[in-house]
């Protein structure tokens, strides 16, 4: 058995390593493993530092004390420690792995809403959102289970709600989980007691994978009573966490975790929520990320539906009342159906785009990129709609992100001729 | 005992009679009593005919065969019959009376929405709305009970819903009726089994008057099992009907009746409704009349809440989810609170107007009246908002209706100087 390379040796090598087969190189993965233990996720300043210099260089600077003071303060004494290889090995022992932004499996277009939202944060760290509310992308995700994260997230809905749920709420969450699963949608939730567990179990009963995003290591069962549930989830679906193996479910981590449940899904369904509850906060965060918020009503005599009704009464939230899985699919499926023309019938990249998508596309400049806010003004729609449409346009190679913002992709510019052809067909 | 005057004698006299003490003259009342039996309510053509020539002349022409064919066809052989005096006497025997538009008690500003909506109906009777859906004002109202109709209706909310209600729905309707009563709001409903009865009973339990708008004569108990309920209602509140005493509760009359429940109230609350139910139709009619539609949600597992959730999912309806009486008062009370400045503090007629009311007022031309739609465009608001605000502005003598539409009232034009004074106070 050869001696394992030290972290610093790996980082020196990593400066020149290249990705292959859609997988990040080993140094990049080790760097992100180290970073995921070095600082608590959710810090705007820390994420920006890593984004600016790259993960390998970020580790080098933190290890050698050359990172900015604000960033060094977030790491503290952990700069001198290294459990990265141990964490990766510990993950491997429980069939988990670290998925990083450099991997093809990274759910890039869904998490892009966090990148955009973080771009709106002020420069001065003192004025940035706290970790509990900051819309910061994850630096890496520890993932346990046989499924591919990007594939499951691609067509997924979050079901969240009260831990102290009623039999009514659990019944509805279970039915939703089951019916969404049967319709080919992945249920994402937090693995907690109550609504979360009922939603996961409903999906499992439909024999489809489900995703639990945890606030502790993917090798820990929290709550402990859910050990068997988590085991069943990892047979076909995924446990996901920003925290390395062994990490404890500290209270503040649940708030930080909640943004991921919203970001990793097309929309969030709140099944039961008490007044001024965490589920309400999750719903509001989902809305801020441009995700559709859906709410299941209940008896007005039930304290566990008060929060749901508050959400439905808030005109600014724009939450949609949903009573069954068909309503949910109608809400989150709209974009996909509108955008996705059957491939065999498509004659050009713009064909099959929704009216909204076409307006956003037409608002994109050819040369200098502009902000989503600017696009919203030009397209005459809401900025949230723009944020929802841009990732899909990007996936279709119609738009591209530059440092200055969004602009038409080369392909879309070249494709204008084809657009005329398509137009002639209808003339 | 002197001989009673014949209908035709009374009509000859009535041509020159004047109202006194806020009450219509006897000939006008008798004319409207006769008209209320001569044709089924809800016909656009019939209402326009009476509105054009006045009730006394309308009776004369119908009796002598000089009315337009369309109108004569609606009356048929009843033109030669007369039970008007008998109906008025029969009403008197059960402490009922006929309230007519010429009386002060007539709820003129609430029913004005029907006049406006009828104005939108086409001229050709073949293209006019059917009686089941036409927004026609009543020609007269048979009213039984000690309260004044205009005073009860002035601050009232309709509570409607399924007859085949659940224990949940009846509990909520009863609580709403009780709590709205305690807050000084009159509950108006249809006296039917289920939600209607629960709402009336809730109000009665709070010892406040309630109004049942019936689809049969006010001397009849339908459903028969509600005899005792109707008796209790008439001790403090009112039974109201467009049909003369003795009229039977024919099926189509309930549809015609429903528009009155919506028009006579500030807003309509739907408590339970099956899919595609009558309560839904009532809610949609209320919205078309510019009334606020409020909906109580329920378990998504209950068939009796499916209609409620359909209403809440309809973005065009703009229904507000309400879970308790405070929500209802917040919704329907807003206009009143916004518009009604305490009289002792008012320094000019425009003071205390809501932002919406001021915008509509400012949109009114000085000389030639314009349509509510035109006002909505100029004021930059919804036509339903305009229809809601106009009656209040008219009551405050700020606007007046002309044949061509709405314009500033003389008082409002003269009052502009006072508006400046009020403005200077804040400068």
Coordinates of C-alpha atoms in Angstrom, one line a residue, chain B residues 208-396:
Chain B
X208 CA -78.6 39.8 15.7
X209 CA -80.9 40.2 12.7
X210 CA -80.3 38.0 9.7
X211 CA -81.8 38.2 6.2
X212 CA -83.1 35.2 4.2
X213 CA -83.7 35.9 0.5
X214 CA -86.3 33.3 -0.7
X215 CA -87.4 31.9 -4.0
X216 CA -91.0 31.7 -3.0
X217 CA -93.5 34.0 -1.2
X218 CA -92.5 35.3 2.2
X219 CA -95.6 33.7 3.7
X220 CA -94.4 30.2 2.8
X221 CA -91.9 28.1 4.6
X222 CA -89.7 26.3 2.1
X223 CA -88.1 24.0 3.0
X224 CA -91.1 23.2 5.3
X225 CA -88.7 22.0 8.1
X226 CA -87.4 25.6 8.3
X227 CA -90.8 27.0 9.5
X228 CA -89.4 27.6 13.0
X229 CA -86.1 29.0 11.6
X230 CA -88.0 31.5 9.4
X231 CA -90.2 32.4 12.3
X232 CA -87.2 33.3 14.4
X233 CA -85.6 35.2 11.5
X234 CA -88.8 37.4 11.3
X235 CA -88.6 38.3 15.0
X236 CA -85.6 40.6 14.3
X237 CA -84.5 40.2 10.7
X238 CA -86.2 39.8 7.3
X239 CA -87.5 37.4 4.8
X240 CA -87.2 38.9 1.3
X241 CA -88.6 37.8 -2.0
X242 CA -89.3 39.1 -5.5
X243 CA -92.3 36.8 -5.7
X244 CA -95.7 37.7 -4.3
X245 CA -97.2 36.0 -1.3
X246 CA -98.1 32.4 -1.9
X247 CA -95.7 32.0 -4.8
X248 CA -94.3 28.5 -5.1
X249 CA -90.5 27.7 -4.8
X250 CA -90.1 26.7 -8.5
X251 CA -86.8 25.4 -9.4
X252 CA -85.7 28.1 -11.8
X253 CA -86.6 30.8 -9.3
X254 CA -83.6 29.8 -7.1
X255 CA -81.2 30.8 -10.0
X256 CA -83.0 34.1 -10.5
X257 CA -83.0 34.7 -6.7
X258 CA -79.3 34.1 -6.4
X259 CA -78.3 37.4 -8.1
X260 CA -80.2 39.2 -5.3
X261 CA -78.1 37.6 -2.6
X262 CA -75.0 38.7 -4.3
X263 CA -76.2 42.2 -5.1
X264 CA -77.7 42.9 -1.6
X265 CA -74.4 42.3 0.1
X266 CA -70.9 43.7 0.2
X267 CA -69.4 40.3 -0.5
X268 CA -70.2 36.6 -0.8
X269 CA -68.6 33.9 1.3
X270 CA -68.7 30.3 -0.1
X271 CA -68.4 27.8 2.8
X272 CA -68.8 24.5 1.1
X273 CA -69.5 23.7 -2.5
X274 CA -69.3 20.5 -4.6
X275 CA -67.7 20.6 -8.0
X276 CA -69.7 22.6 -10.6
X277 CA -72.3 23.5 -8.0
X278 CA -74.8 26.3 -7.6
X279 CA -72.7 28.0 -4.9
X280 CA -70.0 28.3 -7.4
X281 CA -72.4 30.0 -9.9
X282 CA -73.5 32.4 -7.2
X283 CA -69.9 33.3 -6.5
X284 CA -69.2 34.0 -10.1
X285 CA -72.3 36.2 -10.4
X286 CA -71.2 38.1 -7.3
X287 CA -67.8 38.8 -8.9
X288 CA -69.5 40.0 -12.1
X289 CA -71.5 42.4 -10.0
X290 CA -68.2 43.8 -8.6
X291 CA -68.7 42.1 -5.2
X292 CA -65.8 40.5 -3.4
X293 CA -65.9 36.7 -3.5
X294 CA -64.5 35.0 -0.4
X295 CA -64.0 31.2 0.0
X296 CA -63.5 29.0 3.0
X297 CA -61.2 26.1 2.2
X298 CA -61.6 22.7 3.6
X299 CA -59.9 19.3 3.6
X300 CA -58.9 18.4 0.0
X301 CA -60.3 14.9 0.9
X302 CA -63.8 16.4 1.2
X303 CA -66.1 16.4 -1.9
X304 CA -67.9 19.3 -0.4
X305 CA -64.8 21.5 -0.6
X306 CA -63.9 20.6 -4.1
X307 CA -66.0 23.5 -5.5
X308 CA -64.4 25.9 -3.0
X309 CA -60.9 25.0 -4.1
X310 CA -61.9 25.3 -7.7
X311 CA -63.0 28.9 -7.0
X312 CA -59.7 29.6 -5.2
X313 CA -57.7 28.2 -8.1
X314 CA -59.4 30.4 -10.6
X315 CA -57.1 33.4 -11.1
X316 CA -59.7 35.4 -13.0
X317 CA -62.2 35.2 -10.2
X318 CA -59.8 36.8 -7.7
X319 CA -61.5 35.1 -4.8
X320 CA -60.0 35.6 -1.3
X321 CA -59.3 32.7 1.0
X322 CA -61.0 33.4 4.4
X323 CA -60.6 31.2 7.4
X324 CA -62.5 33.3 10.0
X325 CA -64.8 36.3 10.4
X326 CA -61.8 38.6 10.9
X327 CA -60.7 37.8 7.4
X328 CA -64.2 38.5 6.0
X329 CA -64.4 41.9 7.7
X330 CA -60.9 42.7 6.5
X331 CA -62.0 42.0 3.0
X332 CA -65.4 43.7 2.8
X333 CA -64.7 46.3 5.4
X334 CA -61.8 47.8 3.6
X335 CA -63.8 50.0 1.3
X336 CA -66.0 51.3 4.0
X337 CA -63.1 52.1 6.3
X338 CA -61.1 53.6 3.6
X339 CA -63.9 55.8 2.3
X340 CA -65.7 56.8 5.4
X341 CA -63.8 59.5 7.3
X342 CA -65.3 60.3 10.6
X343 CA -67.8 63.1 9.8
X344 CA -66.5 65.5 12.4
X345 CA -63.0 65.5 10.9
X346 CA -64.0 65.9 7.3
X347 CA -63.2 69.2 5.8
X348 CA -64.3 68.5 2.3
X349 CA -66.1 65.9 0.3
X350 CA -63.0 64.4 -1.1
X351 CA -61.4 64.0 2.3
X352 CA -61.2 60.4 3.5
X353 CA -61.6 58.9 0.1
X354 CA -59.5 55.9 -0.7
X355 CA -56.8 56.2 -3.3
X356 CA -58.9 54.1 -5.6
X357 CA -62.0 56.4 -5.1
X358 CA -59.9 59.5 -5.7
X359 CA -58.6 58.0 -9.0
X360 CA -62.1 57.1 -10.2
X361 CA -63.4 60.5 -9.1
X362 CA -60.6 62.3 -11.0
X363 CA -61.4 60.2 -14.1
X364 CA -64.9 61.5 -14.2
X365 CA -65.5 64.1 -16.8
X366 CA -67.3 67.4 -15.9
X367 CA -69.7 67.5 -18.8
X368 CA -70.5 64.4 -20.8
X369 CA -70.9 61.2 -18.9
X370 CA -68.8 58.1 -19.7
X371 CA -69.0 54.4 -19.1
X372 CA -67.5 52.6 -16.2
X373 CA -65.2 50.8 -18.6
X374 CA -63.9 54.2 -19.8
X375 CA -63.4 55.3 -16.2
X376 CA -61.5 52.1 -15.4
X377 CA -59.1 52.8 -18.3
X378 CA -58.5 56.4 -17.3
X379 CA -58.2 55.6 -13.6
X380 CA -55.9 52.7 -14.4
X381 CA -57.9 50.2 -12.4
X382 CA -60.3 47.3 -12.8
X383 CA -63.8 48.0 -14.0
X384 CA -65.1 46.0 -11.0
X385 CA -63.3 48.4 -8.7
X386 CA -65.0 51.2 -10.5
X387 CA -68.4 49.6 -10.1
X388 CA -67.7 49.2 -6.4
X389 CA -66.6 52.7 -5.9
X390 CA -69.2 54.6 -8.0
X391 CA -72.2 54.0 -5.8
X392 CA -70.3 55.3 -2.8
X393 CA -69.2 58.4 -4.7
X394 CA -72.7 58.9 -5.8
X395 CA -74.0 58.7 -2.3
X396 CA -71.5 61.3 -1.3

